[in-house]
Short mmCIF file of C-alpha atoms in Angstrom, two decimals:
data_model
loop_
_atom_site.label_atom_id
_atom_site.label_comp_id
_atom_site.label_asym_id
_atom_site.label_seq_id
_atom_site.Cartn_x
_atom_site.Cartn_y
_atom_site.Cartn_z
CA MET A 15 -27.64 -24.71 -7.06
CA SER A 16 -25.37 -21.52 -6.95
CA SER A 17 -25.25 -19.22 -4.06
CA ARG A 18 -26.42 -16.44 -6.37
CA LYS A 19 -29.26 -18.43 -7.69
CA ALA A 20 -30.25 -19.77 -3.95
CA ALA A 21 -30.32 -16.17 -2.94
CA LYS A 22 -32.48 -15.02 -5.77
CA TRP A 23 -34.73 -17.82 -5.12
CA LEU A 24 -34.80 -17.01 -1.47
CA SER A 25 -35.72 -13.32 -2.07
CA GLY A 26 -38.94 -14.38 -4.15
CA SER A 27 -42.20 -14.77 -2.13
CA ALA A 28 -42.15 -18.61 -2.07
CA GLY A 29 -38.22 -18.58 -0.86
CA THR A 30 -39.35 -15.86 1.67
CA SER A 31 -42.26 -18.02 3.16
CA ALA A 32 -39.94 -21.36 2.88
CA ILE A 33 -37.00 -19.52 4.92
CA LEU A 34 -39.21 -17.87 7.43
CA LEU A 35 -40.75 -21.06 8.49
CA ALA A 36 -37.28 -23.12 8.46
CA PRO A 37 -35.60 -21.45 11.52
CA PRO A 38 -37.33 -23.38 14.43
CA GLU A 39 -36.53 -26.49 12.69
CA VAL A 40 -32.80 -25.62 11.64
CA PHE A 41 -32.33 -23.54 14.84
CA PRO A 42 -33.92 -24.93 17.67
CA TRP A 43 -33.08 -22.27 19.83
CA VAL A 44 -35.14 -19.34 17.76
CA ARG A 45 -37.98 -20.45 20.01
CA HIS A 46 -36.51 -18.24 22.80
CA LEU A 47 -36.56 -15.31 20.41
CA GLU A 48 -39.73 -12.92 19.99
CA ALA A 49 -41.27 -13.16 16.60
CA GLU A 50 -39.66 -10.00 15.37
CA GLU A 51 -36.44 -11.36 16.43
CA VAL A 52 -36.74 -14.28 14.44
CA ARG A 53 -37.66 -12.13 11.23
CA GLU A 54 -34.34 -9.92 12.12
CA PHE A 55 -32.22 -13.04 12.38
CA THR A 56 -33.77 -14.60 9.17
CA VAL A 57 -33.00 -11.42 7.13
CA GLU A 58 -29.41 -11.14 8.70
CA LEU A 59 -28.70 -14.41 7.89
CA LEU A 60 -30.27 -14.31 4.30
CA GLU A 61 -28.08 -11.40 3.59
CA ALA A 62 -24.91 -13.33 4.60
CA LEU A 63 -25.75 -16.32 2.89
CA SER A 64 -26.56 -14.03 -0.46
CA ASP A 65 -22.94 -13.04 -0.52
CA ALA A 66 -21.54 -16.98 0.14
CA ALA A 67 -19.57 -16.74 -3.07
CA GLU A 68 -17.73 -13.63 -1.86
CA PRO A 69 -14.56 -13.76 0.39
CA GLY A 70 -15.29 -13.59 4.25
CA ALA A 71 -19.14 -14.77 3.60
CA ARG A 72 -18.52 -17.63 5.89
CA GLU A 73 -17.46 -15.42 8.50
CA ALA A 74 -20.47 -13.28 8.13
CA VAL A 75 -22.75 -16.46 8.32
CA HIS A 76 -21.19 -17.62 11.37
CA ARG A 77 -21.27 -14.31 13.11
CA ALA A 78 -25.27 -14.01 12.49
CA ILE A 79 -25.92 -17.43 13.71
CA VAL A 80 -23.49 -17.06 16.79
CA SER A 81 -24.71 -13.75 17.68
CA TRP A 82 -28.74 -14.64 17.55
CA ARG A 83 -27.88 -18.06 19.35
CA ALA A 84 -26.51 -15.84 22.24
CA THR A 85 -29.32 -13.55 22.15
CA ALA A 86 -31.67 -16.61 22.44
CA ARG A 87 -29.61 -17.97 25.59
CA ILE A 88 -29.97 -14.59 27.23
CA ASP A 89 -33.70 -14.42 26.42
CA ALA A 90 -34.24 -17.85 27.78
CA ALA A 91 -32.39 -17.56 31.10
CA PRO A 92 -34.81 -17.12 33.87
CA GLU A 93 -35.23 -14.16 35.65
CA PRO A 94 -33.36 -14.03 39.10
CA ASP A 95 -34.99 -14.38 42.25
CA PRO A 96 -35.09 -11.19 44.01
CA ASP A 97 -35.03 -12.35 47.50
CA ARG A 98 -31.86 -14.78 46.74
CA LEU A 99 -30.34 -11.74 44.72
CA ARG A 100 -30.80 -9.25 47.56
CA GLU A 101 -29.40 -11.94 50.23
CA ALA A 102 -26.39 -12.37 48.15
CA LEU A 103 -25.86 -8.64 47.81
CA ARG A 104 -26.27 -7.79 51.45
CA PRO A 105 -23.42 -6.32 53.40
CA LEU A 106 -21.64 -9.13 55.74
CA GLY A 107 -21.84 -6.45 58.38
CA GLY A 108 -19.31 -7.44 61.52
CA VAL A 109 -18.76 -10.87 60.19
CA ASP A 110 -14.97 -11.64 60.19
CA LEU A 111 -13.72 -14.03 57.64
CA GLY A 112 -10.14 -14.03 58.93
CA PRO A 113 -7.01 -13.19 57.14
CA ALA A 114 -6.80 -12.82 53.61
CA GLU A 115 -3.71 -14.49 51.80
CA ALA A 116 -2.33 -12.92 48.77
CA GLN A 117 -1.71 -15.40 45.74
CA GLU A 118 1.38 -15.16 43.78
#
């Protein structure tokens, strides 16, 4: 199937339903995205794939996948523990850590 035929199929109702169900199986990291973000990713990916026969389309597909995967990683990161963060950011006060040596 040519990329243009595939894009036409995907833009139909059956194709749209299939592609909206596919991301969790094909891209397991989408489980960290909100439902609206999964839809946005799917639309962006479909747009990039619809131009698959055009020059630079491969980069567009790669960019869509990599950028949304990064978003999913950020969404998946746990919230920092406020007590540990406060401790890490507290001023050292009068603590003398000794002389600093310059690196060359």
